[in-house]
CSV table of C-alpha atoms in Angstrom, one decimal:
chain,number,residue,atom,x,y,z
A,235,UNK,CA,0.4,-15.7,-5.9
A,236,UNK,CA,-3.2,-15.2,-7.2
A,237,UNK,CA,-3.5,-12.2,-9.7
A,238,UNK,CA,-5.5,-9.3,-8.7
A,239,UNK,CA,-8.0,-10.0,-11.5
A,240,UNK,CA,-8.4,-13.6,-10.2
A,241,UNK,CA,-9.6,-12.2,-6.8
A,242,UNK,CA,-12.2,-9.9,-8.1
A,243,UNK,CA,-14.8,-12.7,-8.2
A,244,UNK,CA,-14.5,-13.0,-4.4
A,245,UNK,CA,-15.4,-9.4,-4.1
A,246,UNK,CA,-18.5,-9.8,-6.3
A,247,UNK,CA,-19.6,-12.8,-4.5
A,248,UNK,CA,-19.3,-11.2,-1.0
A,249,UNK,CA,-20.7,-7.8,-1.8
A,250,UNK,CA,-24.3,-8.8,-1.0
A,251,UNK,CA,-22.9,-10.0,2.5
A,252,UNK,CA,-21.0,-6.7,3.0
A,253,UNK,CA,-23.8,-4.3,2.4
A,254,UNK,CA,-25.7,-5.0,5.7
A,255,UNK,CA,-22.5,-4.8,7.7
A,256,UNK,CA,-21.4,-1.7,6.1
A,257,UNK,CA,-24.9,-0.3,7.3
A,258,UNK,CA,-24.0,-1.1,10.9
A,259,UNK,CA,-20.9,1.1,10.7
A,260,UNK,CA,-22.6,4.3,10.1
A,261,UNK,CA,-20.0,6.9,9.0
A,262,UNK,CA,-17.0,4.9,10.5
A,263,UNK,CA,-14.4,4.4,7.6
A,264,UNK,CA,-13.2,0.9,7.5
A,265,UNK,CA,-9.4,0.9,8.3
A,266,UNK,CA,-7.2,-2.2,7.6
A,267,UNK,CA,-4.5,-2.4,10.2
A,268,UNK,CA,-2.2,-4.9,8.6
A,269,UNK,CA,-1.4,-5.0,4.8
A,270,UNK,CA,1.8,-5.4,2.8
A,271,UNK,CA,3.4,-4.0,-0.4
A,272,UNK,CA,6.6,-5.3,-2.0
A,273,UNK,CA,8.1,-7.5,-4.8
A,274,UNK,CA,10.9,-9.6,-3.4
A,275,UNK,CA,9.4,-11.8,-0.8
A,276,UNK,CA,10.9,-15.3,-1.0
A,277,UNK,CA,7.3,-16.7,-0.6
A,278,UNK,CA,6.5,-15.5,-4.0
A,279,UNK,CA,3.7,-13.0,-2.9
A,280,UNK,CA,3.9,-9.5,-4.4
A,281,UNK,CA,1.7,-6.4,-4.2
A,282,UNK,CA,2.2,-2.9,-5.5
A,283,UNK,CA,0.5,0.2,-3.9
A,284,UNK,CA,-2.1,0.6,-6.7
A,285,UNK,CA,-3.0,-3.1,-6.3
A,286,UNK,CA,-3.6,-2.6,-2.6
A,287,UNK,CA,-5.8,0.5,-3.2
A,288,UNK,CA,-7.7,-1.5,-5.8
A,289,UNK,CA,-8.4,-4.3,-3.3
A,290,UNK,CA,-9.5,-1.8,-0.7
A,291,UNK,CA,-11.8,0.1,-3.3
A,292,UNK,CA,-14.9,-2.1,-2.9
A,293,UNK,CA,-14.9,-1.4,0.7
A,294,UNK,CA,-14.1,2.3,0.6
A,295,UNK,CA,-11.4,1.3,3.1
A,296,UNK,CA,-8.1,2.9,4.3
A,297,UNK,CA,-5.1,0.8,5.3
A,298,UNK,CA,-1.9,0.7,7.2
A,299,UNK,CA,0.8,-0.9,4.9
A,300,UNK,CA,4.5,-1.9,5.3
A,301,UNK,CA,7.1,-3.8,3.4
A,302,UNK,CA,6.9,-7.5,2.8
A,303,UNK,CA,9.9,-9.7,3.6
A,304,UNK,CA,12.9,-8.2,2.0
A,305,UNK,CA,16.1,-10.3,2.2
A,306,UNK,CA,18.2,-7.4,0.9
A,307,UNK,CA,17.3,-5.2,3.8
A,308,UNK,CA,14.7,-2.6,4.5
A,309,UNK,CA,15.9,1.1,3.9
A,310,UNK,CA,14.8,1.2,0.3
A,311,UNK,CA,11.5,-0.8,0.9
A,312,UNK,CA,10.7,1.5,3.6
A,313,UNK,CA,11.2,4.5,1.4
A,314,UNK,CA,8.9,2.9,-1.1
A,315,UNK,CA,6.2,2.5,1.6
A,316,UNK,CA,6.6,6.1,2.6
A,317,UNK,CA,6.3,7.3,-1.1
A,318,UNK,CA,3.2,5.2,-1.5
A,319,UNK,CA,1.5,6.8,1.6
A,320,UNK,CA,2.6,10.2,0.3
A,321,UNK,CA,1.1,9.5,-3.0
A,322,UNK,CA,-2.3,8.4,-1.6
A,323,UNK,CA,-2.6,10.1,1.8
A,324,UNK,CA,-6.3,9.7,1.9
A,325,UNK,CA,-5.9,5.8,1.5
A,326,UNK,CA,-2.8,4.4,3.1
A,327,UNK,CA,-0.4,5.2,5.8
A,328,UNK,CA,3.1,3.6,6.2
A,329,UNK,CA,4.8,1.7,8.9
A,330,UNK,CA,8.5,0.9,8.7
A,331,UNK,CA,9.7,-2.6,9.0
A,332,UNK,CA,13.0,-3.3,10.6
A,333,UNK,CA,15.2,-6.2,11.4
A,334,UNK,CA,16.4,-5.9,15.1
A,335,UNK,CA,19.8,-7.1,14.0
A,336,UNK,CA,20.3,-4.6,11.3
A,337,UNK,CA,20.8,-1.1,12.9
A,338,UNK,CA,17.0,-1.2,13.6
A,339,UNK,CA,16.8,1.8,16.0
A,340,UNK,CA,18.5,4.2,13.4
A,341,UNK,CA,16.3,3.0,10.6
A,342,UNK,CA,13.1,3.3,12.7
A,343,UNK,CA,14.0,6.7,13.9
A,344,UNK,CA,14.8,7.8,10.3
A,345,UNK,CA,11.5,6.5,9.0
A,346,UNK,CA,9.3,8.0,11.9
A,347,UNK,CA,11.0,11.3,11.2
A,348,UNK,CA,10.1,10.9,7.6
A,349,UNK,CA,6.4,10.2,8.3
A,350,UNK,CA,6.1,6.6,9.1
A,351,UNK,CA,3.3,6.1,11.8
A,352,UNK,CA,4.5,2.9,13.3
A,353,UNK,CA,6.9,0.0,13.2
A,354,UNK,CA,6.4,-3.7,12.0
A,355,UNK,CA,8.5,-6.6,13.3
A,356,UNK,CA,8.5,-10.1,11.9
A,357,UNK,CA,10.1,-12.6,14.4
A,358,UNK,CA,9.6,-15.6,12.0
A,359,UNK,CA,11.0,-13.9,8.8
A,360,UNK,CA,14.0,-12.3,10.5
A,361,UNK,CA,14.7,-15.2,13.0
A,362,UNK,CA,14.7,-13.3,16.3
A,363,UNK,CA,12.8,-13.4,19.6
A,364,UNK,CA,11.6,-10.4,21.6
A,365,UNK,CA,14.5,-10.7,24.0
A,366,UNK,CA,16.7,-9.4,21.2
A,367,UNK,CA,18.3,-6.1,22.7
A,368,UNK,CA,17.2,-3.8,20.0
A,369,UNK,CA,13.6,-4.8,20.4
A,370,UNK,CA,13.5,-3.0,23.7
A,371,UNK,CA,15.1,0.0,22.2
A,372,UNK,CA,12.3,0.1,19.6
A,373,UNK,CA,9.7,0.0,22.3
A,374,UNK,CA,11.6,2.9,24.1
A,375,UNK,CA,11.4,4.8,20.8
A,376,UNK,CA,7.6,3.9,20.3
A,377,UNK,CA,6.9,5.0,23.9
A,378,UNK,CA,8.7,8.3,23.5
A,379,UNK,CA,6.7,9.0,20.2
A,380,UNK,CA,3.5,7.4,21.3
A,381,UNK,CA,3.7,5.2,18.1
A,382,UNK,CA,2.5,1.5,17.6
A,383,UNK,CA,4.6,-1.6,16.9
A,384,UNK,CA,2.9,-4.4,15.0
A,385,UNK,CA,4.5,-7.8,15.6
A,386,UNK,CA,3.8,-11.2,13.7
A,387,UNK,CA,2.2,-13.5,16.4
A,388,UNK,CA,0.8,-16.2,14.1
A,389,UNK,CA,2.0,-19.6,12.9
A,390,UNK,CA,5.6,-20.5,12.6
A,391,UNK,CA,7.0,-18.9,15.7
A,392,UNK,CA,7.1,-20.0,19.5
A,393,UNK,CA,5.1,-18.0,21.9
A,394,UNK,CA,6.1,-14.5,22.5
A,395,UNK,CA,3.3,-13.4,24.9
A,396,UNK,CA,5.3,-13.1,28.0
A,397,UNK,CA,7.9,-10.7,26.6
A,398,UNK,CA,4.9,-8.8,24.9
A,399,UNK,CA,3.2,-8.4,28.3
A,400,UNK,CA,6.5,-7.2,30.0
A,401,UNK,CA,7.2,-4.7,27.3
A,402,UNK,CA,3.8,-3.1,27.2
A,403,UNK,CA,3.9,-2.9,31.1
A,404,UNK,CA,7.3,-1.2,30.9
A,405,UNK,CA,6.4,1.2,27.9
A,406,UNK,CA,2.7,2.1,28.4
A,407,UNK,CA,2.8,4.8,25.7
A,408,UNK,CA,3.9,2.2,23.1
A,409,UNK,CA,0.9,0.6,21.5
A,410,UNK,CA,1.7,-3.1,20.7
A,411,UNK,CA,-0.5,-4.9,18.1
A,412,UNK,CA,0.0,-8.8,18.0
A,413,UNK,CA,-1.1,-9.8,14.7
A,414,UNK,CA,-2.9,-12.9,13.6
A,415,UNK,CA,-5.3,-13.0,16.7
A,416,UNK,CA,-2.1,-13.7,18.8
A,417,UNK,CA,-2.8,-17.4,18.2
A,418,UNK,CA,0.5,-18.4,19.6
A,419,UNK,CA,-0.6,-17.0,23.0
A,420,UNK,CA,-4.3,-16.7,22.8
A,421,UNK,CA,-4.8,-19.5,25.4
A,422,UNK,CA,-3.7,-17.3,28.2
A,423,UNK,CA,-2.9,-13.7,27.1
A,424,UNK,CA,-6.5,-12.7,26.9
A,425,UNK,CA,-6.7,-12.8,30.7
A,426,UNK,CA,-3.8,-10.3,30.9
A,427,UNK,CA,-5.1,-7.9,28.4
A,428,UNK,CA,-7.5,-5.9,30.5
A,429,UNK,CA,-4.6,-4.9,32.8
A,430,UNK,CA,-2.6,-3.8,29.7
A,431,UNK,CA,-4.8,-1.5,27.5
A,432,UNK,CA,-1.8,-0.7,25.2
A,433,UNK,CA,-1.7,-4.3,24.1
A,434,UNK,CA,-4.0,-5.1,21.2
A,435,UNK,CA,-4.5,-7.9,18.6
A,436,UNK,CA,-5.4,-7.7,14.9
A,437,UNK,CA,-7.9,-10.1,13.3
A,438,UNK,CA,-5.8,-11.3,10.4
A,439,UNK,CA,-6.6,-14.9,10.8
A,440,UNK,CA,-9.3,-17.4,9.7
A,441,UNK,CA,-9.9,-20.4,12.0
A,442,UNK,CA,-13.4,-20.2,13.4
A,443,UNK,CA,-12.5,-21.5,16.7
A,444,UNK,CA,-9.7,-18.9,17.2
A,445,UNK,CA,-11.8,-16.1,15.8
A,446,UNK,CA,-14.7,-16.7,18.2
A,447,UNK,CA,-12.4,-17.3,21.2
A,448,UNK,CA,-10.7,-13.9,20.3
A,449,UNK,CA,-13.9,-11.8,20.1
A,450,UNK,CA,-15.4,-13.5,23.2
A,451,UNK,CA,-12.4,-13.3,25.6
A,452,UNK,CA,-10.4,-10.2,24.6
A,453,UNK,CA,-12.0,-6.7,25.3
A,454,UNK,CA,-13.5,-5.3,22.1
A,455,UNK,CA,-11.4,-2.1,22.5
A,456,UNK,CA,-8.2,-4.1,22.2
A,457,UNK,CA,-9.1,-5.6,18.8
A,458,UNK,CA,-8.5,-4.0,15.4
A,459,UNK,CA,-9.7,-5.4,12.0
A,460,UNK,CA,-7.0,-6.5,9.6
A,461,UNK,CA,-6.8,-8.4,6.3
A,462,UNK,CA,-3.1,-9.2,5.9
A,463,UNK,CA,-3.4,-8.3,2.2
A,464,UNK,CA,-2.3,-9.7,-0.1
A,465,UNK,CA,-2.3,-13.0,1.8
A,466,UNK,CA,-5.8,-12.1,2.8
A,467,UNK,CA,-8.4,-10.3,0.6
A,468,UNK,CA,-9.9,-7.3,2.3
A,469,UNK,CA,-13.6,-7.9,1.3
A,470,UNK,CA,-13.4,-11.5,2.6
A,471,UNK,CA,-11.8,-10.2,5.8
A,472,UNK,CA,-14.2,-7.5,6.4
A,473,UNK,CA,-17.4,-9.7,5.8
A,474,UNK,CA,-16.1,-12.7,8.0
A,475,UNK,CA,-14.2,-10.9,10.8
A,476,UNK,CA,-16.9,-8.4,11.5
A,477,UNK,CA,-19.4,-11.3,11.3
A,478,UNK,CA,-17.5,-13.1,14.0
A,479,UNK,CA,-17.6,-10.1,16.1
A,480,UNK,CA,-21.4,-9.8,15.8
A,481,UNK,CA,-21.9,-13.5,16.5
A,482,UNK,CA,-19.8,-13.0,19.8
A,483,UNK,CA,-22.3,-10.2,20.8
A,484,UNK,CA,-20.1,-7.1,20.0
A,485,UNK,CA,-22.4,-4.0,20.0
A,486,UNK,CA,-22.6,-1.2,17.6
A,487,UNK,CA,-20.1,1.1,19.1
A,488,UNK,CA,-17.5,-1.5,19.8
A,489,UNK,CA,-17.9,-2.9,16.2
A,490,UNK,CA,-17.1,0.5,14.7
A,491,UNK,CA,-14.1,0.8,17.1
A,492,UNK,CA,-12.8,-2.8,15.7
A,493,UNK,CA,-13.6,-1.8,12.2
A,494,UNK,CA,-11.6,1.4,12.1
A,495,UNK,CA,-12.1,3.7,15.0
A,496,UNK,CA,-9.5,2.3,17.4
A,497,UNK,CA,-6.7,2.1,14.9
A,498,UNK,CA,-7.4,5.7,13.8
A,499,UNK,CA,-6.8,6.6,17.5
A,500,UNK,CA,-3.7,4.4,17.7
A,501,UNK,CA,-2.2,6.1,14.6
A,502,UNK,CA,-3.2,9.6,16.0
A,503,UNK,CA,-1.5,8.9,19.2
A,504,UNK,CA,-4.7,9.6,21.1
A,505,UNK,CA,-6.1,7.9,24.2
A,506,UNK,CA,-7.8,4.6,23.3
A,507,UNK,CA,-11.5,4.2,23.5
A,508,UNK,CA,-12.4,1.4,26.1
A,509,UNK,CA,-14.8,-1.5,25.1
A,510,UNK,CA,-15.1,-4.5,27.3
A,511,UNK,CA,-15.7,-8.1,26.5
A,512,UNK,CA,-19.1,-8.7,24.7
A,513,UNK,CA,-22.0,-10.8,26.3
A,514,UNK,CA,-21.4,-13.8,24.2
A,515,UNK,CA,-23.5,-15.6,21.7
A,516,UNK,CA,-27.2,-15.0,21.7
A,517,UNK,CA,-28.0,-17.0,18.4
A,518,UNK,CA,-26.9,-20.6,18.6
A,519,UNK,CA,-25.4,-22.4,15.7
A,520,UNK,CA,-27.7,-25.1,14.3
A,521,UNK,CA,-26.6,-28.7,13.8
A,522,UNK,CA,-26.7,-28.2,10.1
A,523,UNK,CA,-24.6,-25.2,9.9
A,524,UNK,CA,-22.1,-26.8,12.5
A,525,UNK,CA,-21.7,-29.7,9.9
A,526,UNK,CA,-21.1,-27.3,7.1
A,527,UNK,CA,-18.3,-25.4,9.3
A,528,UNK,CA,-16.8,-28.8,10.2
A,529,UNK,CA,-16.4,-30.0,6.6
A,530,UNK,CA,-15.3,-26.7,5.3
A,531,UNK,CA,-12.5,-26.4,7.9
A,532,UNK,CA,-11.5,-29.6,6.6
A,533,UNK,CA,-11.4,-28.5,3.1
A,534,UNK,CA,-9.4,-25.5,3.9
A,535,UNK,CA,-7.0,-27.5,5.9
A,536,UNK,CA,-6.5,-29.9,2.8
A,537,UNK,CA,-5.7,-26.9,0.7
A,538,UNK,CA,-3.2,-25.4,3.2
A,539,UNK,CA,-1.4,-28.9,3.3
A,540,UNK,CA,-1.4,-29.1,-0.5
A,541,UNK,CA,-4.2,-31.7,-0.8
A,542,UNK,CA,-7.3,-32.0,-2.9
A,543,UNK,CA,-10.3,-30.7,-0.9
A,544,UNK,CA,-12.9,-32.4,-3.2
A,545,UNK,CA,-14.5,-34.8,-0.6
A,546,UNK,CA,-14.9,-32.3,2.3
A,547,UNK,CA,-16.2,-29.7,-0.1
A,548,UNK,CA,-18.8,-32.2,-1.5
A,549,UNK,CA,-19.9,-33.2,2.1
A,550,UNK,CA,-20.3,-29.5,2.9
A,551,UNK,CA,-22.5,-28.9,-0.1
A,552,UNK,CA,-24.7,-31.9,1.0
A,553,UNK,CA,-24.9,-30.5,4.4
A,554,UNK,CA,-26.4,-27.5,3.0
A,555,UNK,CA,-29.3,-29.6,1.7
A,556,UNK,CA,-30.9,-30.2,5.1
A,557,UNK,CA,-34.6,-30.3,4.9
A,558,UNK,CA,-37.1,-28.7,7.3
A,559,UNK,CA,-34.6,-26.5,9.1
A,560,UNK,CA,-36.6,-23.3,8.2
A,561,UNK,CA,-34.8,-20.9,10.4
A,562,UNK,CA,-31.3,-21.7,8.9
A,563,UNK,CA,-32.6,-22.3,5.4
A,564,UNK,CA,-31.9,-18.8,3.9
A,565,UNK,CA,-28.4,-19.0,5.2
A,566,UNK,CA,-27.8,-22.5,4.1
A,567,UNK,CA,-29.0,-21.5,0.7
A,568,UNK,CA,-26.5,-18.5,0.5
A,569,UNK,CA,-23.6,-20.8,1.6
A,570,UNK,CA,-24.5,-23.4,-1.0
A,571,UNK,CA,-24.2,-20.6,-3.6
A,572,UNK,CA,-20.7,-19.6,-2.2
A,573,UNK,CA,-19.5,-23.2,-2.3
A,574,UNK,CA,-20.8,-23.6,-5.9
A,575,UNK,CA,-19.1,-20.4,-6.9
A,576,UNK,CA,-15.9,-21.7,-5.2
A,577,UNK,CA,-16.2,-24.9,-7.3
A,578,UNK,CA,-16.6,-23.0,-10.6
A,579,UNK,CA,-13.4,-21.0,-9.7
A,580,UNK,CA,-11.5,-24.1,-8.8
A,581,UNK,CA,-12.2,-25.6,-12.3
A,582,UNK,CA,-10.4,-22.6,-13.8
A,583,UNK,CA,-7.4,-22.8,-11.5
A,584,UNK,CA,-4.2,-24.4,-12.5
A,585,UNK,CA,-3.0,-25.6,-9.0
A,586,UNK,CA,0.1,-23.4,-9.2
A,587,UNK,CA,-1.1,-21.1,-6.4
A,588,UNK,CA,-0.7,-22.2,-2.9
A,589,UNK,CA,-4.0,-20.8,-1.6
A,590,UNK,CA,-6.2,-19.9,-4.7
A,591,UNK,CA,-9.3,-17.8,-4.9
A,592,UNK,CA,-11.5,-20.8,-4.5
A,593,UNK,CA,-10.0,-21.6,-1.2
A,594,UNK,CA,-10.6,-18.0,0.0
A,595,UNK,CA,-14.2,-18.2,-0.8
A,596,UNK,CA,-14.3,-21.4,1.1
A,597,UNK,CA,-13.1,-19.6,4.2
A,598,UNK,CA,-15.8,-17.1,3.6
A,599,UNK,CA,-18.5,-19.8,3.4
A,600,UNK,CA,-17.4,-21.5,6.6
A,601,UNK,CA,-17.3,-18.3,8.5
A,602,UNK,CA,-20.7,-17.3,7.4
A,603,UNK,CA,-21.9,-20.7,8.5
A,604,UNK,CA,-20.5,-20.1,11.9
A,605,UNK,CA,-22.1,-16.7,12.3
A,606,UNK,CA,-25.9,-17.0,12.1
A,607,UNK,CA,-26.3,-13.9,14.4
A,608,UNK,CA,-25.0,-11.7,11.6
A,609,UNK,CA,-27.3,-10.2,8.9
A,610,UNK,CA,-27.8,-12.1,5.7
A,611,UNK,CA,-27.1,-10.8,2.2
A,612,UNK,CA,-28.8,-7.8,0.5
């Protein structure tokens, strides 16, 4: 995985883009709803609590954290997450992670009694569906305690939305957060969400089509910001995700809810603030920006599949050289700078990391290109 030091250039490159968005949040503290700590995940990613806090520092953010995949079981990793939260109570809070086939109810009860504020489930890593009997037991516990459950709902699993809707209807005081924009079920679940106010999604995703659909279709009060650290970089996620929200027409109060206000209410067991769907895009994307987005999506897709992104990156840089497009010119210039910086980082990378810092910066550039309604760098 990328080292913490290798990710710092991303924070520096995106800091000017973060400043105007930070200004829109007023006194709302940025609160990351989805981060990980751990050292034994088979995918090779690692993160210690101090590394997580270092990644949050440029944003002044707090975070929910929970164990990464631990093939040896979760009691000890849960204890480490609880200890990390106790050691930095103003920065992180802990969820416990449980495997529904490994005495999950007892472990979740133990952890909630010890100070955990929620439960994490990962159907892909642990190989289960929401029809597993222990899952309903966990929802009953969360309902009784008015606690949240965060469930992986991204790539690599079949759709789970029908079970999610059923469980949130049956246990209305349990708050269910479907991670990764609920991409497995986004095509239809958005239409059910207004009738299930305890069903939320987090923003830990990157694809511009999915992100714009999420922010346009799902009521803003049912969306919480998340980075998926260390798989995502908090600075990149904060800049890009909140820009997508602004592009979709999300207003100031709803933006503050997404950025941290709603997850604070979830964690406190309070009634949730209601924000409906935004009005939609008021600022269209220019043809030049659209070309940049298309080429950079192609580039990132190449990286994800283990291929060289040189050609689509080159085309994206050339698309930034559009002449006479005065309105988009400052944004195109800023995007060109980010693409160039990604190229510099790529020259220093060894190819051993699956998704290196240069690729993270490309996701930032494509997201900025897709969101001209958001403010430019300061």
